[in-house]
PDB file of C-alpha atoms in Angstrom:
ATOM      1  CA  MET J   1      68.685  19.396-171.884  1.00 54.00           C
ATOM      2  CA  LEU J   2      70.655  17.614-169.125  1.00 55.00           C
ATOM      3  CA  ALA J   3      73.522  20.085-169.569  1.00 62.00           C
ATOM      4  CA  LEU J   4      71.095  23.003-169.272  1.00 59.00           C
ATOM      5  CA  LYS J   5      69.618  21.605-166.045  1.00 57.00           C
ATOM      6  CA  ALA J   6      73.116  21.076-164.712  1.00 61.00           C
ATOM      7  CA  LEU J   7      73.917  24.740-165.515  1.00 68.00           C
ATOM      8  CA  ILE J   8      70.761  25.929-163.837  1.00 64.00           C
ATOM      9  CA  SER J   9      71.540  23.860-160.746  1.00 63.00           C
ATOM     10  CA  ILE J  10      75.082  25.247-160.576  1.00 69.00           C
ATOM     11  CA  ALA J  11      73.870  28.790-161.130  1.00 73.00           C
ATOM     12  CA  LEU J  12      71.271  28.673-158.410  1.00 69.00           C
ATOM     13  CA  ILE J  13      73.675  27.119-155.897  1.00 69.00           C
ATOM     14  CA  TRP J  14      76.334  29.678-156.803  1.00 70.00           C
ATOM     15  CA  PHE J  15      73.870  32.542-156.390  1.00 67.00           C
ATOM     16  CA  LEU J  16      72.806  31.267-152.962  1.00 68.00           C
ATOM     17  CA  LEU J  17      76.337  30.542-151.730  1.00 66.00           C
ATOM     18  CA  ASN J  18      77.527  33.915-152.982  1.00 69.00           C
ATOM     19  CA  LYS J  19      75.019  35.548-150.552  1.00 67.00           C
ATOM     20  CA  ILE J  20      76.334  33.642-147.496  1.00 68.00           C
ATOM     21  CA  ASP J  21      78.893  35.043-145.077  1.00 66.00           C
ATOM     22  CA  PHE J  22      80.805  31.846-144.541  1.00 62.00           C
ATOM     23  CA  THR J  23      82.732  33.254-141.588  1.00 66.00           C
ATOM     24  CA  THR J  24      79.400  33.831-139.802  1.00 66.00           C
ATOM     25  CA  LEU J  25      78.101  30.458-140.909  1.00 64.00           C
ATOM     26  CA  GLY J  26      81.158  28.696-139.583  1.00 65.00           C
ATOM     27  CA  ALA J  27      80.866  30.526-136.278  1.00 61.00           C
ATOM     28  CA  ARG J  28      77.208  29.531-135.984  1.00 65.00           C
ATOM     29  CA  LEU J  29      77.719  25.926-136.915  1.00 67.00           C
ATOM     30  CA  GLY J  30      79.895  25.242-133.896  1.00 64.00           C
ATOM     31  CA  THR J  31      79.766  22.408-131.408  1.00 61.00           C
ATOM     32  CA  GLY J  32      76.225  23.494-130.426  1.00 68.00           C
ATOM     33  CA  SER J  33      74.969  22.523-133.892  1.00 79.00           C
ATOM     34  CA  VAL J  34      76.109  18.921-133.723  1.00 81.00           C
ATOM     35  CA  LEU J  35      73.051  17.622-131.968  1.00 86.00           C
ATOM     36  CA  PRO J  36      70.519  19.411-134.231  1.00 87.00           C
ATOM     37  CA  LEU J  37      72.343  18.304-137.396  1.00 89.00           C
ATOM     38  CA  THR J  38      72.486  14.729-136.131  1.00 91.00           C
ATOM     39  CA  ALA J  39      68.793  14.883-135.311  1.00 93.00           C
ATOM     40  CA  GLY J  40      68.124  16.162-138.833  1.00 93.00           C
ATOM     41  CA  ILE J  41      69.934  13.172-140.368  1.00 93.00           C
ATOM     42  CA  ILE J  42      67.973  10.767-138.211  1.00 95.00           C
ATOM     43  CA  VAL J  43      64.743  12.502-139.191  1.00 95.00           C
ATOM     44  CA  GLY J  44      65.714  12.008-142.825  1.00 94.00           C
ATOM     45  CA  VAL J  45      66.097   8.309-142.344  1.00 94.00           C
ATOM     46  CA  LEU J  46      62.760   8.197-140.528  1.00 95.00           C
ATOM     47  CA  ILE J  47      61.133   9.920-143.510  1.00 95.00           C
ATOM     48  CA  ILE J  48      62.451   7.141-145.726  1.00 95.00           C
ATOM     49  CA  VAL J  49      61.046   4.400-143.422  1.00 94.00           C
ATOM     50  CA  VAL J  50      57.596   6.001-143.168  1.00 95.00           C
ATOM     51  CA  SER J  51      57.527   6.594-146.930  1.00 94.00           C
ATOM     52  CA  ALA J  52      58.373   2.921-147.503  1.00 94.00           C
ATOM     53  CA  LEU J  53      55.587   1.886-145.169  1.00 94.00           C
ATOM     54  CA  ARG J  54      53.086   4.143-146.995  1.00 93.00           C
ATOM     55  CA  TRP J  55      54.190   2.849-150.443  1.00 93.00           C
ATOM     56  CA  TRP J  56      53.920  -0.784-149.248  1.00 93.00           C
ATOM     57  CA  GLY J  57      50.435  -0.069-147.924  1.00 91.00           C
ATOM     58  CA  ILE J  58      49.320   1.537-151.165  1.00 89.00           C
ATOM     59  CA  HIS J  59      50.372  -1.536-153.089  1.00 90.00           C
ATOM     60  CA  TYR J  60      48.457  -3.730-150.619  1.00 88.00           C
ATOM     61  CA  ARG J  61      45.388  -1.575-151.086  1.00 84.00           C
ATOM     62  CA  LEU J  62      45.768  -1.828-154.871  1.00 82.00           C
ATOM     63  CA  ARG J  63      45.797  -5.647-154.546  1.00 84.00           C
ATOM     64  CA  ALA J  64      49.262  -5.743-155.988  1.00 86.00           C
ATOM     65  CA  PRO J  65      51.304  -6.538-152.865  1.00 89.00           C
ATOM     66  CA  VAL J  66      55.089  -6.395-152.697  1.00 90.00           C
ATOM     67  CA  PRO J  67      57.248  -7.879-149.880  1.00 89.00           C
ATOM     68  CA  PHE J  68      57.734  -5.446-147.026  1.00 88.00           C
ATOM     69  CA  VAL J  69      61.435  -6.389-146.893  1.00 87.00           C
ATOM     70  CA  PHE J  70      61.728  -5.040-150.407  1.00 89.00           C
ATOM     71  CA  SER J  71      59.895  -1.733-149.697  1.00 91.00           C
ATOM     72  CA  ILE J  72      62.574  -0.105-147.477  1.00 91.00           C
ATOM     73  CA  PRO J  73      65.717  -0.694-149.720  1.00 91.00           C
ATOM     74  CA  ALA J  74      63.611   0.174-152.831  1.00 91.00           C
ATOM     75  CA  THR J  75      62.528   3.441-151.166  1.00 92.00           C
ATOM     76  CA  MET J  76      66.120   4.185-150.189  1.00 92.00           C
ATOM     77  CA  GLU J  77      67.082   3.793-153.846  1.00 90.00           C
ATOM     78  CA  CYS J  78      64.101   5.876-154.833  1.00 90.00           C
ATOM     79  CA  PHE J  79      65.142   8.752-152.601  1.00 90.00           C
ATOM     80  CA  THR J  80      68.688   8.650-153.951  1.00 89.00           C
ATOM     81  CA  LEU J  81      67.648   8.791-157.585  1.00 86.00           C
ATOM     82  CA  ASN J  82      65.036  11.444-156.942  1.00 84.00           C
ATOM     83  CA  LEU J  83      67.662  13.609-155.331  1.00 81.00           C
ATOM     84  CA  LEU J  84      70.229  13.128-158.046  1.00 76.00           C
ATOM     85  CA  LEU J  85      68.174  13.103-161.233  1.00 71.00           C
ATOM     86  CA  PRO J  86      66.242  15.994-162.882  1.00 62.00           C
ATOM     87  CA  GLY J  87      62.554  16.470-161.936  1.00 57.00           C
ATOM     88  CA  SER J  88      62.776  14.383-158.711  1.00 67.00           C
ATOM     89  CA  VAL J  89      60.869  11.491-160.377  1.00 73.00           C
ATOM     90  CA  GLY J  90      63.625   9.153-161.608  1.00 77.00           C
ATOM     91  CA  GLY J  91      63.522   7.158-158.389  1.00 84.00           C
ATOM     92  CA  ASP J  92      59.758   6.705-158.567  1.00 86.00           C
ATOM     93  CA  VAL J  93      60.043   5.337-162.101  1.00 85.00           C
ATOM     94  CA  VAL J  94      62.743   2.824-161.143  1.00 88.00           C
ATOM     95  CA  ARG J  95      60.825   1.699-158.000  1.00 89.00           C
ATOM     96  CA  ALA J  96      57.634   1.225-160.026  1.00 88.00           C
ATOM     97  CA  ALA J  97      59.571  -0.871-162.578  1.00 88.00           C
ATOM     98  CA  ARG J  98      61.057  -3.028-159.858  1.00 88.00           C
ATOM     99  CA  ALA J  99      57.678  -3.416-158.146  1.00 89.00           C
ATOM    100  CA  SER J 100      56.000  -4.392-161.414  1.00 88.00           C
ATOM    101  CA  ARG J 101      58.542  -7.212-161.705  1.00 85.00           C
ATOM    102  CA  LEU J 102      57.491  -8.462-158.279  1.00 84.00           C
ATOM    103  CA  CYS J 103      53.702  -8.145-158.407  1.00 84.00           C
ATOM    104  CA  GLY J 104      53.283  -8.509-162.184  1.00 82.00           C
ATOM    105  CA  ARG J 105      50.845  -5.573-162.359  1.00 82.00           C
ATOM    106  CA  THR J 106      52.260  -2.557-164.143  1.00 82.00           C
ATOM    107  CA  ARG J 107      49.218  -0.336-163.913  1.00 78.00           C
ATOM    108  CA  GLU J 108      49.039  -0.739-160.190  1.00 82.00           C
ATOM    109  CA  ALA J 109      52.780  -0.032-159.824  1.00 86.00           C
ATOM    110  CA  ILE J 110      52.219   3.247-161.766  1.00 83.00           C
ATOM    111  CA  MET J 111      49.156   4.053-159.720  1.00 81.00           C
ATOM    112  CA  ALA J 112      51.138   3.666-156.471  1.00 86.00           C
ATOM    113  CA  VAL J 113      53.573   6.342-157.736  1.00 84.00           C
ATOM    114  CA  LEU J 114      50.672   8.669-158.669  1.00 80.00           C
ATOM    115  CA  LEU J 115      48.986   8.101-155.305  1.00 82.00           C
ATOM    116  CA  LYS J 116      52.234   8.764-153.436  1.00 86.00           C
ATOM    117  CA  ARG J 117      52.815  11.980-155.421  1.00 82.00           C
ATOM    118  CA  GLY J 118      49.198  13.075-155.093  1.00 81.00           C
ATOM    119  CA  SER J 119      48.913  12.442-151.403  1.00 85.00           C
ATOM    120  CA  ASN J 120      52.095  14.416-150.786  1.00 86.00           C
ATOM    121  CA  LEU J 121      50.753  17.357-152.841  1.00 82.00           C
ATOM    122  CA  ALA J 122      47.395  17.171-151.031  1.00 83.00           C
ATOM    123  CA  ALA J 123      49.031  17.090-147.557  1.00 88.00           C
ATOM    124  CA  LEU J 124      51.423  19.957-148.331  1.00 85.00           C
ATOM    125  CA  THR J 125      48.613  22.088-149.767  1.00 84.00           C
ATOM    126  CA  ILE J 126      46.250  21.488-146.838  1.00 87.00           C
ATOM    127  CA  MET J 127      48.936  22.184-144.286  1.00 87.00           C
ATOM    128  CA  CYS J 128      49.954  25.349-146.119  1.00 84.00           C
ATOM    129  CA  ILE J 129      46.441  26.619-146.310  1.00 84.00           C
ATOM    130  CA  ALA J 130      45.766  25.803-142.672  1.00 86.00           C
ATOM    131  CA  ALA J 131      48.943  27.618-141.555  1.00 85.00           C
ATOM    132  CA  LEU J 132      48.386  30.779-143.525  1.00 81.00           C
ATOM    133  CA  PRO J 133      45.797  32.439-141.127  1.00 81.00           C
ATOM    134  CA  PHE J 134      48.167  31.965-138.261  1.00 81.00           C
ATOM    135  CA  LEU J 135      51.139  33.618-139.988  1.00 76.00           C
ATOM    136  CA  ASP J 136      50.831  36.654-137.642  1.00 65.00           C
ATOM    137  CA  ILE J 137      54.282  38.172-138.367  1.00 59.00           C
ATOM    138  CA  PRO J 138      53.770  41.925-138.848  1.00 52.00           C
ATOM    139  CA  THR J 139      56.317  42.099-141.746  1.00 53.00           C
ATOM    140  CA  ALA J 140      54.800  39.219-143.658  1.00 51.00           C
ATOM    141  CA  SER J 141      54.290  40.037-147.291  1.00 60.00           C
ATOM    142  CA  ARG J 142      51.045  39.611-149.239  1.00 68.00           C
ATOM    143  CA  ASN J 143      53.156  37.757-151.775  1.00 74.00           C
ATOM    144  CA  ILE J 144      52.826  34.606-149.678  1.00 74.00           C
ATOM    145  CA  ASP J 145      49.005  34.938-149.666  1.00 72.00           C
ATOM    146  CA  ILE J 146      48.979  35.130-153.425  1.00 76.00           C
ATOM    147  CA  ALA J 147      51.368  32.217-153.782  1.00 75.00           C
ATOM    148  CA  VAL J 148      49.331  30.022-151.479  1.00 73.00           C
ATOM    149  CA  PHE J 149      46.143  30.939-153.299  1.00 75.00           C
ATOM    150  CA  VAL J 150      47.673  29.980-156.698  1.00 76.00           C
ATOM    151  CA  LEU J 151      49.006  26.744-155.175  1.00 69.00           C
ATOM    152  CA  SER J 152      45.537  25.897-153.807  1.00 70.00           C
ATOM    153  CA  LEU J 153      43.915  26.473-157.234  1.00 74.00           C
ATOM    154  CA  ILE J 154      46.482  24.261-158.930  1.00 70.00           C
ATOM    155  CA  GLY J 155      45.997  21.552-156.344  1.00 64.00           C
ATOM    156  CA  ILE J 156      42.222  21.584-156.535  1.00 67.00           C
ATOM    157  CA  ALA J 157      42.302  21.639-160.328  1.00 69.00           C
ATOM    158  CA  GLY J 158      44.708  18.704-160.430  1.00 63.00           C
ATOM    159  CA  VAL J 159      42.645  16.511-158.077  1.00 59.00           C
ATOM    160  CA  THR J 160      39.465  17.390-159.928  1.00 64.00           C
ATOM    161  CA  ALA J 161      40.997  16.593-163.320  1.00 61.00           C
ATOM    162  CA  VAL J 162      42.371  13.299-162.120  1.00 56.00           C
ATOM    163  CA  TYR J 163      38.995  12.278-160.694  1.00 56.00           C
ATOM    164  CA  LEU J 164      36.857  13.386-163.622  1.00 58.00           C
ATOM    165  CA  ALA J 165      39.214  12.434-166.495  1.00 57.00           C
ATOM    166  CA  PRO J 166      38.565   8.648-166.602  1.00 54.00           C
ATOM    167  CA  PRO J 167      34.794   8.642-167.227  1.00 57.00           C
ATOM    168  CA  LEU J 168      35.034  11.715-169.522  1.00 56.00           C
ATOM    169  CA  LEU J 169      37.829  10.401-171.688  1.00 53.00           C
ATOM    170  CA  GLY J 170      36.258   6.978-171.738  1.00 54.00           C
ATOM    171  CA  ARG J 171      33.222   8.400-173.588  1.00 57.00           C
ATOM    172  CA  THR J 172      35.224  10.174-176.254  1.00 60.00           C
ATOM    173  CA  ARG J 173      36.795   8.976-179.462  1.00 59.00           C
ATOM    174  CA  LEU J 174      40.192   9.434-177.849  1.00 55.00           C
ATOM    175  CA  ASN J 175      39.513   6.215-176.017  1.00 54.00           C
ATOM    176  CA  LYS J 176      40.475   4.402-179.232  1.00 57.00           C
ATOM    177  CA  LEU J 177      44.115   5.409-178.585  1.00 59.00           C
ATOM    178  CA  ARG J 178      46.017   2.868-176.497  1.00 59.00           C
ATOM    179  CA  LEU J 179      47.675   5.571-174.359  1.00 55.00           C
ATOM    180  CA  VAL J 180      44.336   7.127-173.509  1.00 58.00           C
ATOM    181  CA  ARG J 181      42.866   3.762-172.650  1.00 60.00           C
ATOM    182  CA  GLU J 182      45.720   3.118-170.225  1.00 59.00           C
ATOM    183  CA  ILE J 183      45.189   6.472-168.661  1.00 61.00           C
ATOM    184  CA  VAL J 184      41.503   5.766-168.270  1.00 63.00           C
ATOM    185  CA  ARG J 185      42.205   2.339-166.648  1.00 65.00           C
ATOM    186  CA  ILE J 186      44.754   3.834-164.242  1.00 63.00           C
ATOM    187  CA  GLY J 187      42.284   6.598-163.433  1.00 65.00           C
ATOM    188  CA  PHE J 188      39.541   4.091-162.525  1.00 65.00           C
ATOM    189  CA  ILE J 189      42.032   2.340-160.221  1.00 65.00           C
ATOM    190  CA  LEU J 190      42.515   5.680-158.422  1.00 66.00           C
ATOM    191  CA  ARG J 191      38.785   6.205-158.131  1.00 64.00           C
ATOM    192  CA  ARG J 192      38.501   2.746-156.622  1.00 66.00           C
ATOM    193  CA  ILE J 193      40.961   3.677-153.931  1.00 68.00           C
ATOM    194  CA  LEU J 194      39.286   7.045-153.278  1.00 66.00           C
ATOM    195  CA  HIS J 195      35.983   5.236-152.604  1.00 65.00           C
ATOM    196  CA  LEU J 196      37.587   3.242-149.742  1.00 71.00           C
ATOM    197  CA  PRO J 197      37.505   5.537-146.651  1.00 78.00           C
ATOM    198  CA  ARG J 198      39.852   3.352-144.630  1.00 83.00           C
ATOM    199  CA  ALA J 199      42.483   3.302-147.427  1.00 81.00           C
ATOM    200  CA  VAL J 200      42.212   7.085-147.910  1.00 83.00           C
ATOM    201  CA  CYS J 201      42.631   7.653-144.110  1.00 88.00           C
ATOM    202  CA  GLU J 202      45.688   5.380-143.918  1.00 89.00           C
ATOM    203  CA  ILE J 203      47.432   7.076-146.956  1.00 89.00           C
ATOM    204  CA  ALA J 204      46.499  10.561-145.669  1.00 89.00           C
ATOM    205  CA  ALA J 205      47.717   9.966-142.146  1.00 93.00           C
ATOM    206  CA  LEU J 206      51.083   8.657-143.343  1.00 93.00           C
ATOM    207  CA  SER J 207      51.357  11.486-145.836  1.00 93.00           C
ATOM    208  CA  PHE J 208      50.725  14.110-143.180  1.00 94.00           C
ATOM    209  CA  PHE J 209      53.257  12.347-140.963  1.00 96.00           C
ATOM    210  CA  VAL J 210      55.891  12.434-143.709  1.00 95.00           C
ATOM    211  CA  GLN J 211      55.391  16.143-144.262  1.00 93.00           C
ATOM    212  CA  ALA J 212      55.455  16.822-140.524  1.00 94.00           C
ATOM    213  CA  LEU J 213      58.872  15.113-140.465  1.00 95.00           C
ATOM    214  CA  ASN J 214      60.009  17.352-143.339  1.00 94.00           C
ATOM    215  CA  ILE J 215      58.961  20.360-141.316  1.00 95.00           C
ATOM    216  CA  VAL J 216      60.984  19.035-138.332  1.00 95.00           C
ATOM    217  CA  MET J 217      63.968  18.745-140.616  1.00 95.00           C
ATOM    218  CA  LEU J 218      63.713  22.451-141.518  1.00 95.00           C
ATOM    219  CA  TRP J 219      63.273  23.257-137.844  1.00 95.00           C
ATOM    220  CA  VAL J 220      66.453  21.524-136.830  1.00 94.00           C
ATOM    221  CA  ALA J 221      68.262  23.264-139.679  1.00 93.00           C
ATOM    222  CA  ALA J 222      67.082  26.605-138.358  1.00 92.00           C
ATOM    223  CA  LEU J 223      68.055  25.560-134.826  1.00 91.00           C
ATOM    224  CA  ALA J 224      71.553  24.616-135.983  1.00 89.00           C
ATOM    225  CA  VAL J 225      72.117  27.990-137.678  1.00 87.00           C
ATOM    226  CA  THR J 226      70.408  30.349-135.246  1.00 86.00           C
ATOM    227  CA  GLN J 227      70.222  28.316-132.016  1.00 83.00           C
ATOM    228  CA  GLU J 228      66.600  29.609-131.883  1.00 83.00           C
ATOM    229  CA  THR J 229      63.264  28.119-133.126  1.00 84.00           C
ATOM    230  CA  LEU J 230      61.385  29.740-135.927  1.00 88.00           C
ATOM    231  CA  PRO J 231      57.510  30.139-135.698  1.00 89.00           C
ATOM    232  CA  LEU J 232      55.769  26.801-136.552  1.00 89.00           C
ATOM    233  CA  PHE J 233      53.564  28.234-139.252  1.00 89.00           C
ATOM    234  CA  THR J 234      56.490  29.915-140.961  1.00 90.00           C
ATOM    235  CA  LEU J 235      58.262  26.517-141.047  1.00 93.00           C
ATOM    236  CA  VAL J 236      55.110  24.887-142.505  1.00 92.00           C
ATOM    237  CA  ILE J 237      54.821  27.294-145.399  1.00 90.00           C
ATOM    238  CA  ALA J 238      58.544  27.390-146.047  1.00 92.00           C
ATOM    239  CA  THR J 239      58.790  23.584-146.133  1.00 92.00           C
ATOM    240  CA  THR J 240      55.761  23.408-148.457  1.00 88.00           C
ATOM    241  CA  PHE J 241      57.212  25.796-150.978  1.00 88.00           C
ATOM    242  CA  GLY J 242      60.638  24.177-150.805  1.00 87.00           C
ATOM    243  CA  LEU J 243      59.317  20.673-151.509  1.00 86.00           C
ATOM    244  CA  LEU J 244      56.978  21.789-154.220  1.00 81.00           C
ATOM    245  CA  GLY J 245      59.794  23.831-155.825  1.00 77.00           C
ATOM    246  CA  SER J 246      62.068  20.825-155.793  1.00 77.00           C
ATOM    247  CA  ALA J 247      59.542  18.902-157.927  1.00 72.00           C
ATOM    248  CA  LEU J 248      59.971  21.317-160.824  1.00 70.00           C
ATOM    249  CA  PRO J 249      61.958  19.612-163.571  1.00 66.00           C
ATOM    250  CA  VAL J 250      64.485  22.423-164.016  1.00 67.00           C
ATOM    251  CA  THR J 251      67.440  21.215-161.915  1.00 69.00           C
ATOM    252  CA  PHE J 252      68.940  17.929-160.705  1.00 68.00           C
ATOM    253  CA  GLY J 253      66.997  16.750-157.683  1.00 69.00           C
ATOM    254  CA  GLY J 254      65.489  20.201-157.176  1.00 74.00           C
ATOM    255  CA  ILE J 255      68.904  21.457-155.966  1.00 79.00           C
ATOM    256  CA  GLY J 256      68.892  25.252-155.797  1.00 81.00           C
ATOM    257  CA  VAL J 257      65.138  25.640-156.435  1.00 83.00           C
ATOM    258  CA  ARG J 258      64.267  23.983-153.069  1.00 86.00           C
ATOM    259  CA  GLU J 259      66.722  26.153-151.137  1.00 88.00           C
ATOM    260  CA  GLY J 260      65.682  29.291-153.019  1.00 88.00           C
ATOM    261  CA  ALA J 261      62.044  28.718-152.263  1.00 88.00           C
ATOM    262  CA  VAL J 262      62.725  28.122-148.587  1.00 92.00           C
ATOM    263  CA  ALA J 263      64.865  31.257-148.325  1.00 91.00           C
ATOM    264  CA  TRP J 264      62.233  33.318-150.159  1.00 89.00           C
ATOM    265  CA  VAL J 265      59.501  32.402-147.673  1.00 89.00           C
ATOM    266  CA  LEU J 266      61.783  33.027-144.662  1.00 91.00           C
ATOM    267  CA  VAL J 267      62.738  36.479-146.038  1.00 88.00           C
ATOM    268  CA  GLU J 268      59.063  37.300-146.810  1.00 85.00           C
ATOM    269  CA  THR J 269      58.194  36.501-143.216  1.00 85.00           C
ATOM    270  CA  GLY J 270      60.728  38.884-141.740  1.00 83.00           C
ATOM    271  CA  LEU J 271      64.016  36.970-141.462  1.00 87.00           C
ATOM    272  CA  ASP J 272      67.191  38.717-142.733  1.00 85.00           C
ATOM    273  CA  GLN J 273      68.414  37.448-146.079  1.00 85.00           C
ATOM    274  CA  ASN J 274      71.774  36.159-144.944  1.00 86.00           C
ATOM    275  CA  THR J 275      70.273  34.026-142.143  1.00 88.00           C
ATOM    276  CA  ALA J 276      67.492  32.822-144.362  1.00 90.00           C
ATOM    277  CA  ILE J 277      69.910  31.566-147.040  1.00 89.00           C
ATOM    278  CA  MET J 278      72.124  29.899-144.470  1.00 88.00           C
ATOM    279  CA  ILE J 279      69.102  28.024-143.029  1.00 92.00           C
ATOM    280  CA  ALA J 280      67.993  27.064-146.584  1.00 92.00           C
ATOM    281  CA  VAL J 281      71.444  25.758-147.512  1.00 90.00           C
ATOM    282  CA  VAL J 282      71.789  23.685-144.281  1.00 91.00           C
ATOM    283  CA  TYR J 283      68.298  22.345-144.861  1.00 93.00           C
ATOM    284  CA  GLY J 284      69.226  21.399-148.405  1.00 91.00           C
ATOM    285  CA  ALA J 285      72.325  19.576-147.140  1.00 90.00           C
ATOM    286  CA  LEU J 286      70.136  17.561-144.700  1.00 93.00           C
ATOM    287  CA  VAL J 287      67.713  16.676-147.564  1.00 91.00           C
ATOM    288  CA  LEU J 288      70.627  15.543-149.734  1.00 89.00           C
ATOM    289  CA  SER J 289      71.874  13.357-146.855  1.00 90.00           C
ATOM    290  CA  GLN J 290      68.866  11.149-147.603  1.00 90.00           C
ATOM    291  CA  ALA J 291      70.642   9.953-150.689  1.00 89.00           C
ATOM    292  CA  ILE J 292      73.321   8.183-148.604  1.00 90.00           C
ATOM    293  CA  PRO J 293      71.253   5.079-147.618  1.00 89.00           C
ATOM    294  CA  GLY J 294      70.445   4.440-151.261  1.00 88.00           C
ATOM    295  CA  LEU J 295      74.170   4.405-152.101  1.00 87.00           C
ATOM    296  CA  PHE J 296      74.674   1.650-149.484  1.00 86.00           C
ATOM    297  CA  VAL J 297      71.788  -0.265-151.039  1.00 85.00           C
ATOM    298  CA  TRP J 298      73.554  -0.102-154.428  1.00 78.00           C
ATOM    299  CA  ALA J 299      76.831  -1.207-152.924  1.00 78.00           C
ATOM    300  CA  PHE J 300      75.659  -3.987-150.579  1.00 77.00           C
ATOM    301  CA  GLY J 301      72.006  -4.625-151.146  1.00 71.00           C
ATOM    302  CA  ARG J 302      70.030  -6.796-153.522  1.00 71.00           C
ATOM    303  CA  LEU J 303      67.038  -5.514-155.427  1.00 74.00           C
ATOM    304  CA  PRO J 304      64.846  -7.160-158.099  1.00 66.00           C
ATOM    305  CA  PRO J 305      66.095  -6.512-161.683  1.00 66.00           C
ATOM    306  CA  LEU J 306      64.498  -3.874-163.873  1.00 62.00           C
ATOM    307  CA  VAL J 307      64.431  -6.296-166.723  1.00 54.00           C
ATOM    308  CA  GLY J 308      64.388 -10.047-167.093  1.00 50.00           C
ATOM    309  CA  ALA J 309      62.299 -12.724-165.548  1.00 42.00           C
ATOM    310  CA  LYS J 310      59.783 -11.867-162.879  1.00 46.00           C
ATOM    311  CA  THR J 311      61.176 -12.338-159.404  1.00 40.00           C
ATOM    312  CA  GLY J 312      59.590 -12.950-156.001  1.00 40.00           C
TER     313      GLY J 312
END
């Protein structure tokens, strides 16, 4: 399976790179692109910091606090593993395992991952739906309308299922199974959070801020390639599909899928294919640069062990 995902990653990247005119790309990425690319790397670091603050806040709201000084290096490691492992979830699993060693509450550590993932999905979906009516590019394809509609249905169905599953499963014979009981307990933890307006607002605000920073990263990638700004609502939808595509467990860290989804949206909204792919590849490189801080954490930092005695 890992070999297959590696082959898919390589195939997608090869396909995208094969469509690029590297002479043109080299000419465009001249000295004028240094500032946008540097800004993109800084934005990537800021995304990690804000994500760490959100994750720390979620643990606090779940009454399973972890030290704030642990949240930033743990989030750096999380980003690195999410970008290098299939499915973009390996880092979340490791961070939850480390957090459970610190707070001694495994269910809450798992719930923090689900809340982080769910809030990202909700923020992306809402931003995408809100941007769609303003996508006033004459050449825009109806394919985007259909894709956003399907995305919205999946998001609504997912949130509804998560909210209704605990009480429904708890009344069935399936509740006798240990796995189902754990799912029900975790689900009730989520419902407890959703009934706290202040907690919901805090998580939502930080989630929207994180996604706004992701949009800025795509904007600076486009600025580096074209020296021009793309329409805001095009950037919103392209970023949404890129990030959601990267979550599919078909390649390592979403490599290839993320860039392909971004390029598809840009082409559908009227950009020429060569430029769209160049922007997507530069954006993908900026996203991958977020793995660098985690490498420094591994080399020089100290994190709680995944196994052994509880620390903290």
